[in-house]
Coordinates of C-alpha atoms in Angstrom, one line a residue:
Chain A
M1 CA 35.9 100.0 65.3
R2 CA 33.6 96.9 65.2
K3 CA 36.4 94.9 63.7
T4 CA 38.6 95.5 66.8
Y5 CA 36.2 93.3 68.7
L6 CA 36.7 90.6 66.1
A7 CA 40.4 90.8 66.8
Y8 CA 39.8 90.5 70.5
L9 CA 37.6 87.5 69.9
I10 CA 40.3 85.9 67.7
V11 CA 43.0 86.6 70.4
A12 CA 40.7 85.1 73.1
A13 CA 40.0 82.1 71.0
L14 CA 43.7 81.6 70.4
A15 CA 44.4 81.9 74.1
T16 CA 42.2 78.9 74.9
L17 CA 43.6 76.9 72.0
P18 CA 46.3 75.2 74.1
W19 CA 43.6 73.5 76.2
V20 CA 41.8 72.4 73.1
V21 CA 44.9 71.0 71.4
G22 CA 46.6 69.9 74.7
G23 CA 50.1 68.7 75.2
R24 CA 53.1 70.0 77.1
Y25 CA 54.8 71.3 74.0
V26 CA 51.9 73.4 72.9
F27 CA 51.7 74.9 76.4
H28 CA 55.4 75.7 76.2
V29 CA 55.0 77.7 73.0
A30 CA 51.9 79.4 74.3
T31 CA 53.8 80.4 77.5
M32 CA 56.7 81.8 75.4
I33 CA 54.1 83.9 73.5
T34 CA 52.7 85.3 76.8
I35 CA 56.3 86.2 77.8
M36 CA 57.0 87.8 74.4
I37 CA 53.8 89.9 74.2
P38 CA 54.7 92.1 77.2
L39 CA 58.2 92.5 75.8
A40 CA 56.8 93.5 72.4
L41 CA 54.5 95.9 74.2
S42 CA 57.4 97.4 76.1
L43 CA 59.1 98.2 72.8
N44 CA 55.8 99.6 71.5
L45 CA 55.7 102.0 74.4
M46 CA 59.0 103.5 73.3
L47 CA 57.9 103.6 69.7
K48 CA 54.9 105.6 71.0
V49 CA 57.3 108.4 72.0
G50 CA 59.0 108.0 68.6
Q51 CA 62.2 106.3 69.9
L52 CA 63.6 102.9 68.8
S53 CA 65.0 101.1 71.9
L54 CA 67.4 98.3 71.3
A55 CA 67.9 97.8 75.1
Q56 CA 64.7 95.8 75.8
A57 CA 66.5 92.5 75.8
A58 CA 69.0 93.9 78.3
F59 CA 66.2 95.1 80.6
M60 CA 64.6 91.6 80.3
G61 CA 68.0 90.2 81.3
I62 CA 68.4 92.5 84.2
G63 CA 64.9 91.5 85.4
A64 CA 65.6 87.8 84.9
Y65 CA 69.0 87.7 86.6
G66 CA 67.9 90.2 89.2
A67 CA 64.8 88.1 90.2
V68 CA 66.6 84.8 90.1
L69 CA 69.6 85.9 92.1
L70 CA 67.4 87.7 94.7
T71 CA 65.7 84.3 95.3
M72 CA 68.7 82.1 95.1
R73 CA 71.1 84.3 97.0
L74 CA 69.0 86.3 99.4
D75 CA 66.0 83.9 99.8
F76 CA 63.4 86.4 98.5
P77 CA 60.0 84.7 97.8
P78 CA 60.1 84.1 94.0
M79 CA 56.9 86.1 93.3
L80 CA 58.3 89.1 95.1
S81 CA 61.6 88.7 93.2
V82 CA 59.8 88.9 89.9
F83 CA 58.5 92.3 90.7
A84 CA 61.8 93.4 92.4
G85 CA 63.6 92.3 89.2
G86 CA 61.2 94.5 87.2
L87 CA 61.9 97.4 89.6
L88 CA 65.6 96.8 89.2
A89 CA 65.3 97.1 85.4
A90 CA 63.1 100.2 85.8
A91 CA 65.7 101.8 88.2
T92 CA 68.5 101.1 85.6
A93 CA 66.3 102.8 83.0
A94 CA 65.7 105.8 85.3
I95 CA 69.5 106.2 85.8
C96 CA 70.4 105.8 82.1
G97 CA 67.3 107.4 80.5
P98 CA 68.0 111.1 81.2
V99 CA 71.4 110.6 79.4
F100 CA 70.3 108.4 76.6
L101 CA 67.2 110.5 75.8
R102 CA 69.0 113.9 75.8
I103 CA 69.7 113.2 72.2
K104 CA 66.9 111.4 70.4
G105 CA 66.3 109.4 67.3
V106 CA 69.3 107.7 65.8
Y107 CA 71.6 108.4 68.7
F108 CA 69.2 106.9 71.1
A109 CA 69.0 103.7 69.1
L110 CA 72.9 103.5 68.9
L111 CA 73.3 104.2 72.6
T112 CA 70.7 101.6 73.6
F113 CA 72.4 99.1 71.2
A114 CA 75.8 99.8 72.9
F115 CA 74.1 99.6 76.4
G116 CA 72.6 96.2 75.5
Q117 CA 75.8 94.8 74.3
I118 CA 77.7 95.9 77.4
V119 CA 75.0 94.5 79.8
N120 CA 75.3 91.2 77.9
L121 CA 79.1 91.2 78.2
V122 CA 78.8 91.9 81.9
F123 CA 76.5 88.8 82.2
Q124 CA 79.1 86.8 80.3
E125 CA 82.3 88.0 82.1
W126 CA 81.2 88.5 85.7
T127 CA 81.1 84.8 86.3
S128 CA 81.1 84.8 90.1
L129 CA 77.7 86.5 90.1
F130 CA 76.0 85.6 86.8
G131 CA 77.6 82.3 86.1
G132 CA 79.1 83.4 82.8
N133 CA 78.3 81.5 79.6
S134 CA 77.6 78.3 81.5
G135 CA 74.7 80.2 83.1
I136 CA 72.7 79.6 86.3
Y137 CA 71.0 76.3 87.0
G138 CA 68.6 74.9 89.6
I139 CA 66.3 77.9 89.7
P140 CA 63.3 77.2 92.0
K141 CA 59.7 77.3 90.7
L142 CA 57.3 80.3 91.2
S143 CA 54.6 80.1 93.7
V144 CA 51.5 82.2 94.7
F145 CA 49.9 82.0 98.1
G146 CA 51.8 78.8 98.9
M147 CA 50.7 77.1 95.6
R148 CA 53.7 76.0 93.6
F149 CA 53.7 76.4 89.8
S150 CA 54.4 72.8 89.0
T151 CA 53.2 72.6 85.4
T152 CA 53.6 74.7 82.3
Q153 CA 49.9 75.5 82.5
H154 CA 50.4 77.5 85.7
Y155 CA 53.0 79.6 84.0
Y156 CA 50.8 80.0 81.0
L157 CA 47.9 81.3 83.1
F158 CA 50.1 83.6 85.0
G159 CA 51.6 84.9 81.7
L160 CA 48.1 85.5 80.3
V161 CA 47.2 87.6 83.4
F162 CA 50.4 89.6 83.0
C163 CA 49.7 90.1 79.3
A164 CA 46.2 91.3 80.0
V165 CA 47.4 93.7 82.7
C166 CA 50.1 95.2 80.3
Y167 CA 47.7 95.5 77.4
V168 CA 45.0 97.2 79.5
A169 CA 47.5 99.5 81.1
L170 CA 48.9 100.6 77.7
R171 CA 45.5 100.9 76.2
L172 CA 44.3 103.2 79.0
L173 CA 47.6 105.1 78.7
E174 CA 47.0 105.5 75.0
R175 CA 43.5 106.9 75.5
S176 CA 44.5 109.2 78.4
E177 CA 45.9 112.7 78.2
I178 CA 49.4 111.2 78.6
G179 CA 48.8 109.2 75.4
R180 CA 48.0 112.5 73.6
I181 CA 51.2 114.1 75.0
F182 CA 53.2 111.1 73.7
Q183 CA 51.7 111.4 70.3
A184 CA 52.3 115.1 70.2
L185 CA 56.0 114.5 71.2
K186 CA 56.4 112.0 68.5
E187 CA 54.9 114.1 65.8
D188 CA 56.1 117.6 66.6
E189 CA 58.3 118.0 69.6
T190 CA 58.9 121.8 69.3
L191 CA 55.2 122.4 69.2
S192 CA 54.4 120.2 72.1
R193 CA 57.2 121.8 74.2
S194 CA 55.8 125.2 73.4
L195 CA 52.5 124.0 74.9
G196 CA 54.3 123.2 78.1
S197 CA 55.1 119.5 78.1
N198 CA 58.4 118.5 79.5
A199 CA 59.7 116.4 76.5
L200 CA 62.6 114.8 78.3
A201 CA 60.7 113.9 81.4
W202 CA 57.9 112.2 79.5
R203 CA 60.3 110.3 77.3
V204 CA 62.2 109.1 80.4
A205 CA 58.9 108.1 82.0
A206 CA 58.1 105.9 78.9
F207 CA 61.6 104.4 79.1
V208 CA 61.2 103.5 82.8
G209 CA 57.8 102.0 82.2
S210 CA 59.0 100.0 79.3
A211 CA 62.0 98.7 81.3
L212 CA 59.6 97.7 84.2
I213 CA 57.4 95.6 81.8
A214 CA 60.5 94.0 80.2
G215 CA 62.1 93.3 83.6
I216 CA 59.0 91.6 85.0
A217 CA 58.6 89.5 81.8
G218 CA 62.3 88.6 82.2
G219 CA 61.7 87.4 85.8
I220 CA 58.8 85.2 84.7
Y221 CA 61.0 83.8 81.9
G222 CA 63.8 83.0 84.4
F223 CA 61.6 81.1 86.8
Y224 CA 59.7 79.4 84.0
I225 CA 62.7 78.2 82.0
G226 CA 64.7 77.4 85.2
F227 CA 68.0 78.1 83.5
L228 CA 69.6 81.5 82.6
S229 CA 72.4 82.2 80.2
P230 CA 73.5 85.4 78.5
D231 CA 72.6 84.3 75.0
A232 CA 68.8 84.5 75.9
F233 CA 69.2 88.3 76.2
T234 CA 71.2 89.4 73.2
F235 CA 70.6 92.3 70.8
W236 CA 68.9 89.8 68.5
L237 CA 66.0 89.4 70.9
S238 CA 65.5 93.2 70.7
V239 CA 65.4 92.7 66.9
D240 CA 62.8 90.0 67.3
L241 CA 60.7 92.4 69.3
I242 CA 61.0 95.0 66.4
V243 CA 59.9 92.3 64.0
M244 CA 56.8 91.6 66.1
N245 CA 55.9 95.3 66.2
V246 CA 56.4 95.8 62.5
V247 CA 54.5 92.6 61.5
G248 CA 51.7 93.3 63.9
G249 CA 51.6 97.1 63.3
A250 CA 53.3 99.5 65.7
T251 CA 50.7 102.2 65.5
S252 CA 48.3 100.3 67.7
V253 CA 48.6 98.5 71.0
L254 CA 47.0 95.5 69.5
G255 CA 49.7 95.3 66.8
P256 CA 52.5 93.9 68.9
V257 CA 50.1 91.3 70.5
L258 CA 49.2 90.0 67.0
G259 CA 52.8 90.2 66.0
A260 CA 54.0 88.1 68.9
I261 CA 51.2 85.5 68.3
F262 CA 52.3 85.3 64.7
I263 CA 56.1 85.4 65.1
V264 CA 56.8 83.4 68.2
P265 CA 55.4 80.0 66.9
L266 CA 57.0 80.6 63.4
P267 CA 60.4 79.1 64.2
E268 CA 58.8 76.1 65.9
F269 CA 58.0 74.8 62.4
L270 CA 61.7 74.7 61.6
R271 CA 63.1 74.0 65.1
E272 CA 66.3 72.5 63.7
A273 CA 68.1 75.6 62.6
R274 CA 68.4 79.0 64.1
A275 CA 69.9 80.1 60.8
F276 CA 66.7 79.5 58.8
Q277 CA 64.7 81.1 61.6
L278 CA 66.7 84.3 61.2
L279 CA 66.3 84.1 57.5
I280 CA 62.5 83.9 57.8
Y281 CA 62.4 86.7 60.3
G282 CA 64.4 88.9 57.9
V283 CA 62.3 88.1 54.9
V284 CA 59.1 88.6 56.8
L285 CA 60.4 91.9 58.1
I286 CA 61.2 93.2 54.6
I287 CA 57.9 92.0 53.2
F288 CA 56.0 93.9 55.9
L289 CA 58.3 97.0 55.6
V290 CA 57.8 97.2 51.8
L291 CA 54.3 95.8 51.2
I292 CA 52.1 95.8 54.4
K293 CA 53.5 98.9 56.1
D294 CA 51.0 99.2 59.0
G295 CA 51.1 95.5 59.9
L296 CA 48.5 92.8 60.5
V297 CA 46.4 95.1 62.7
T298 CA 45.2 96.9 59.5
L299 CA 43.1 93.8 58.9
F300 CA 41.0 94.7 61.9
E301 CA 40.8 98.4 61.6
R302 CA 38.7 100.8 59.7
R303 CA 40.8 102.4 57.0
K304 CA 41.6 105.9 58.0
P305 CA 41.0 108.5 55.4
G306 CA 44.2 109.6 53.7
Chain B
M1 CA 105.2 99.7 78.0
V2 CA 103.7 103.1 77.0
Y3 CA 105.1 102.7 73.5
Q4 CA 103.7 99.2 73.3
M5 CA 100.3 100.4 74.3
L6 CA 100.5 103.3 71.8
M7 CA 101.4 100.8 69.1
N8 CA 98.6 98.4 69.9
G9 CA 96.2 101.3 70.1
A10 CA 97.2 102.7 66.7
L11 CA 97.0 99.3 65.1
A12 CA 93.5 98.6 66.4
G13 CA 92.3 102.1 65.9
L14 CA 93.0 102.2 62.2
I15 CA 90.6 99.4 61.6
Y16 CA 88.0 101.1 63.7
V17 CA 88.5 104.2 61.6
I18 CA 87.9 102.2 58.3
M19 CA 84.7 100.7 59.7
A20 CA 83.4 103.9 61.1
L21 CA 84.1 105.9 58.0
G22 CA 81.7 103.9 55.8
F23 CA 79.1 103.9 58.5
T24 CA 79.2 107.6 59.1
M25 CA 79.2 108.3 55.3
I26 CA 76.0 106.3 54.7
F27 CA 74.4 108.3 57.6
G28 CA 75.7 111.6 56.5
I29 CA 74.5 111.2 52.9
M30 CA 71.4 109.1 53.2
R31 CA 70.4 109.5 56.9
I32 CA 70.3 105.7 57.2
V33 CA 71.8 104.0 60.2
N34 CA 73.3 100.8 58.7
F35 CA 73.0 98.0 61.2
A36 CA 74.2 95.6 58.5
H37 CA 77.6 97.3 58.4
G38 CA 79.1 94.4 60.5
E39 CA 77.7 91.9 58.0
F40 CA 79.5 93.5 55.1
Y41 CA 82.7 93.2 57.2
M42 CA 81.8 89.5 57.6
I43 CA 81.3 89.1 53.8
G44 CA 84.8 90.5 53.1
A45 CA 86.3 88.0 55.6
F46 CA 84.4 85.1 54.1
V47 CA 85.7 85.9 50.6
V48 CA 89.2 85.8 52.0
L49 CA 88.5 82.5 53.7
L50 CA 87.3 81.0 50.4
L51 CA 89.8 82.6 48.0
F52 CA 92.9 82.7 50.1
G53 CA 92.3 80.1 52.8
S54 CA 90.8 77.4 50.5
L55 CA 91.8 78.1 47.0
G56 CA 95.2 79.5 47.8
L57 CA 94.9 82.7 45.7
P58 CA 97.3 85.6 46.7
F59 CA 96.3 87.3 49.9
F60 CA 95.9 90.8 48.5
A61 CA 93.9 89.6 45.5
A62 CA 91.6 87.9 47.9
V63 CA 91.3 91.1 50.1
L64 CA 90.5 93.2 47.0
A65 CA 87.9 90.6 45.9
G66 CA 86.4 90.7 49.4
G67 CA 86.0 94.5 49.3
V68 CA 84.5 94.4 45.8
A69 CA 82.1 91.6 46.7
A70 CA 80.8 93.6 49.7
A71 CA 80.6 96.8 47.6
V72 CA 78.6 95.1 44.7
L73 CA 76.2 93.6 47.2
G74 CA 75.9 96.9 49.0
M75 CA 75.0 98.7 45.8
V76 CA 72.4 96.1 44.8
L77 CA 70.7 96.2 48.2
E78 CA 70.8 100.0 48.2
R79 CA 68.9 100.1 45.0
L80 CA 66.4 97.4 46.0
L81 CA 65.7 98.2 49.6
F82 CA 67.3 101.4 51.0
R83 CA 66.7 103.9 48.2
R84 CA 63.0 104.1 49.1
L85 CA 63.8 104.9 52.7
V86 CA 66.4 107.7 52.3
H87 CA 66.0 110.4 54.9
D88 CA 63.4 108.3 56.7
E89 CA 65.4 107.4 59.8
M90 CA 63.2 104.9 61.7
P91 CA 62.2 102.7 58.8
G92 CA 65.7 103.0 57.4
M93 CA 67.1 101.6 60.7
I94 CA 64.6 98.7 60.7
M95 CA 65.3 97.9 57.1
S96 CA 69.0 97.7 57.8
L97 CA 68.3 95.3 60.7
A98 CA 66.3 93.1 58.3
V99 CA 69.2 93.1 55.9
A100 CA 71.6 92.3 58.8
I101 CA 69.4 89.3 59.9
I102 CA 69.3 87.9 56.4
L103 CA 73.0 88.3 55.7
K104 CA 73.9 86.8 59.0
S105 CA 71.5 83.8 58.5
L106 CA 73.0 83.3 55.0
G107 CA 76.4 83.3 56.6
L108 CA 75.2 80.7 59.2
I109 CA 73.6 78.5 56.5
T110 CA 76.7 78.6 54.2
F111 CA 79.5 78.4 56.7
G112 CA 77.9 77.0 59.9
P113 CA 78.0 78.6 63.4
A114 CA 81.6 77.5 64.0
E115 CA 84.5 79.8 63.5
H116 CA 87.1 79.1 60.8
T117 CA 90.7 80.0 60.9
V118 CA 92.5 81.6 57.9
P119 CA 96.3 80.9 57.7
R120 CA 98.4 83.9 58.4
P121 CA 100.0 85.4 55.3
F122 CA 102.6 87.2 57.4
T123 CA 104.4 86.0 60.5
G124 CA 107.1 87.2 62.9
T125 CA 107.5 90.5 64.7
W126 CA 109.5 93.7 64.6
Q127 CA 110.6 96.1 67.3
A128 CA 110.9 99.8 67.8
F129 CA 111.5 101.7 71.1
G130 CA 111.2 98.5 73.0
A131 CA 107.7 97.9 71.7
V132 CA 107.0 94.7 69.8
A133 CA 104.5 94.6 66.9
P134 CA 103.5 91.5 65.0
W135 CA 104.0 91.8 61.2
D136 CA 100.5 90.6 60.3
R137 CA 98.9 93.5 62.3
T138 CA 101.4 95.9 60.9
V139 CA 100.5 95.0 57.3
V140 CA 96.9 95.5 58.2
A141 CA 97.7 99.0 59.6
I142 CA 99.8 99.9 56.5
C143 CA 96.9 98.8 54.3
A144 CA 94.5 100.8 56.4
L145 CA 96.6 103.9 56.0
I146 CA 96.8 103.4 52.2
I147 CA 93.0 102.9 52.1
L148 CA 92.6 106.1 54.2
A149 CA 94.9 108.1 51.9
I150 CA 93.0 106.9 48.8
F151 CA 89.7 107.7 50.5
Y152 CA 90.9 111.2 51.4
L153 CA 92.0 111.9 47.8
F154 CA 88.8 110.5 46.5
L155 CA 86.7 112.8 48.7
K156 CA 88.9 115.9 48.1
H157 CA 89.7 115.7 44.4
S158 CA 87.3 113.4 42.5
R159 CA 84.1 114.7 41.0
L160 CA 82.1 111.9 42.6
G161 CA 83.7 112.5 46.0
L162 CA 83.0 116.2 45.9
A163 CA 79.4 115.5 44.8
M164 CA 79.0 113.2 47.8
K165 CA 80.2 115.9 50.1
A166 CA 77.8 118.4 48.5
V167 CA 74.8 116.0 48.9
A168 CA 75.8 115.4 52.6
Q169 CA 75.9 119.1 53.3
D170 CA 72.9 120.3 51.3
P171 CA 71.0 117.8 49.2
E172 CA 68.7 120.4 47.6
T173 CA 71.4 122.8 46.5
A174 CA 73.4 119.9 45.2
S175 CA 70.5 118.7 43.1
L176 CA 70.1 122.2 41.7
M177 CA 73.8 122.0 40.7
G178 CA 72.9 118.9 38.6
V179 CA 74.1 116.3 41.0
K180 CA 71.9 113.2 40.6
S181 CA 71.1 112.0 44.1
G182 CA 70.4 108.4 43.1
Q183 CA 73.9 108.0 41.7
I184 CA 75.4 109.5 44.8
Y185 CA 73.4 107.2 47.1
R186 CA 74.5 104.1 45.1
A187 CA 78.2 105.3 45.1
A188 CA 78.1 106.2 48.8
F189 CA 76.7 102.8 49.8
G190 CA 79.1 101.1 47.5
V191 CA 82.2 102.9 48.9
A192 CA 81.0 102.4 52.5
C193 CA 80.5 98.6 52.0
L194 CA 83.8 98.5 50.1
L195 CA 85.5 99.9 53.2
A196 CA 83.7 97.5 55.5
G197 CA 84.5 94.5 53.2
L198 CA 88.2 95.5 53.0
A199 CA 88.4 95.8 56.8
G200 CA 86.9 92.4 57.3
A201 CA 89.1 90.9 54.6
L202 CA 92.2 92.3 56.2
M203 CA 91.3 91.1 59.6
A204 CA 90.3 87.6 58.5
P205 CA 93.7 86.0 59.3
I206 CA 94.0 87.9 62.6
Y207 CA 90.7 86.9 64.2
N208 CA 88.6 83.9 63.4
V209 CA 86.0 84.0 60.6
G210 CA 82.4 83.3 61.5
P211 CA 78.9 84.6 61.1
Y212 CA 79.0 86.5 64.4
M213 CA 82.4 88.2 63.7
G214 CA 80.8 91.5 62.5
E215 CA 79.1 92.3 65.8
M216 CA 82.1 93.6 67.8
P217 CA 83.5 95.8 64.9
M218 CA 80.0 97.2 64.4
L219 CA 79.7 98.0 68.2
K220 CA 83.1 99.7 67.9
A221 CA 82.0 101.7 64.8
F222 CA 78.9 102.9 66.7
V223 CA 81.0 104.0 69.7
V224 CA 83.4 105.8 67.3
V225 CA 80.7 107.7 65.4
I226 CA 79.0 108.8 68.6
L227 CA 82.3 110.0 69.9
G228 CA 83.3 111.8 66.7
G229 CA 79.9 113.0 65.7
L230 CA 77.5 111.1 63.4
G231 CA 78.1 112.1 59.7
S232 CA 81.5 113.6 60.4
I233 CA 84.4 112.1 58.4
L234 CA 87.1 113.8 60.5
G235 CA 85.2 112.7 63.6
A236 CA 85.4 109.1 62.5
V237 CA 89.1 109.3 62.2
V238 CA 89.7 111.1 65.5
G239 CA 87.1 108.9 67.3
G240 CA 88.6 105.7 65.9
L241 CA 92.1 106.5 67.0
L242 CA 90.9 107.7 70.3
L243 CA 88.9 104.5 70.9
G244 CA 91.9 102.3 69.8
L245 CA 94.3 104.1 72.1
S246 CA 92.0 104.3 75.1
E247 CA 91.2 100.6 74.7
A248 CA 94.9 99.6 74.4
F249 CA 95.8 101.5 77.6
L250 CA 92.8 100.3 79.7
S251 CA 92.8 96.7 78.6
T252 CA 96.6 96.5 79.4
L253 CA 96.2 98.2 82.7
L254 CA 92.8 96.7 83.8
S255 CA 90.9 94.2 81.6
P256 CA 89.3 94.1 78.1
L257 CA 85.8 94.3 79.7
A258 CA 86.8 97.3 81.8
A259 CA 88.1 99.0 78.6
L260 CA 84.8 98.4 76.9
I261 CA 82.8 99.8 79.8
A262 CA 85.1 102.7 80.0
S263 CA 84.7 103.4 76.3
F264 CA 80.9 103.4 76.8
A265 CA 81.3 105.8 79.8
M266 CA 83.4 108.0 77.5
V267 CA 80.5 108.0 75.0
L268 CA 78.0 109.0 77.7
I269 CA 80.2 111.9 78.8
V270 CA 80.5 113.1 75.2
V271 CA 76.7 112.8 74.8
I272 CA 76.2 115.0 77.9
V273 CA 78.9 117.6 77.2
R274 CA 78.8 117.7 73.4
P275 CA 75.6 116.0 72.1
N276 CA 76.7 116.2 68.5
G277 CA 80.0 114.5 69.1
L278 CA 83.5 115.9 69.4
L279 CA 83.6 117.1 65.8
G280 CA 80.0 117.0 64.9
R281 CA 78.2 120.0 63.3
T282 CA 76.7 122.1 66.1
A283 CA 73.9 123.6 64.0
R284 CA 70.9 121.3 64.1

């Protein structure tokens, strides 16, 4: 596992890169990476219980709109709103989860797809609350202990802290007994149920946790960008998160982190056209699915026998 | 009013059936959820835009060409990308997402993000029992019925159709009987994409044509197959008509968004009460 430390070193070096290179734009891309890493991790948590969730973008949207509206309409302090938005997303998952996860696998993917589309349509159509396709403007800045986040660097630092918290939490979870239960559920549900684990409850717990992370990331995004519209939270964002997991390697927690670092800056080289960006994502995804099945993370891991 | 809603529901529902049939067939035979199904619908529509809208070829020739184009592309992609993932649900889904992204981006690159209009080959309306139906939608519905009838005869009476059903029910026994699974996968993917392409081609003059046009029909197809039972042909027919009718009633009485939310609620209820769908196989 020596090589894992190498990966940590590389990630840490990349994290300081924006200060070396400098410039507002570099910090913007870096901040977007720190928002996408927790989202990719939230999808990874669902993959750990063997389920493909296509609702992560919707949870991000619920967190983002929830947080921003709590501050703009009810005068919540922005920082509190970010976490309240996350809780809102988690509560939604807690309500839907027991139904969605009754039937697993393909049905779960289809149900979360439909859920995501409908949440997005609600953002578009309920104009009095969500502002419709013209969106919500004039979102105030975040602040901690009276200090306002006035530059991109502040958001970047905050994003880094949140990434680290999510990563450590998921890593601890993976190593704990719960991690083993998740793995058993993924590999042989009947067997793990016969050993007394409540399959549905653990899956719902993973779903709620992943929605919480996605919701908080959404809140940070909302206050950072300062403008919300439904097209930031479409199904295609959920697909981007899948691309990050496949490219980085979904079997490890480090995988989605590497995936996000690799994937998020990619379209910046061809900023002009969303079309070419999609094309590259698709081609990269197929290359990894066919040729590099376990993702970038394999570069840093001992080859497992067999 | 009731007749009008029944009519609207049947006209919409028939297209949902065509979309859902192909989708459910690919799943039933290959265990692959095809997220690119809406993109094959888009391809059919783009072919009509080119051949009928720009070059002025006869409408039905353009529709057929649209279906065939989608089918050929589907068969090529099946051989190159999907064959290796048959019966492997998660990677299969992700591969279909990759294909969906690529096809959509190619649509965006070739035709731009804007929506194009295709001139209507049929205009005017007709009436029955006080309900008014536009001719263009009626022609689509008649074509959908013809497609359904041919599809039914194909499954029931052709060797290939029977072999497909055999593979869907029990791949091992089917292969013992000399059915070559590779051929069946190619044929199933081809027929499914043919259906999606025809649906898109038929709908091209009714809705606008653009790279994002496949998303809504795909969402509807998902709803239909969960309602009817994934992998069930009869379920797709019943589910499609049910969805078309319920939407027609609710969007007339309430709003289109309410209808969509209600259809999702309907899906959730089916999931709770009958997890394998209204007509899905219970043994699992």
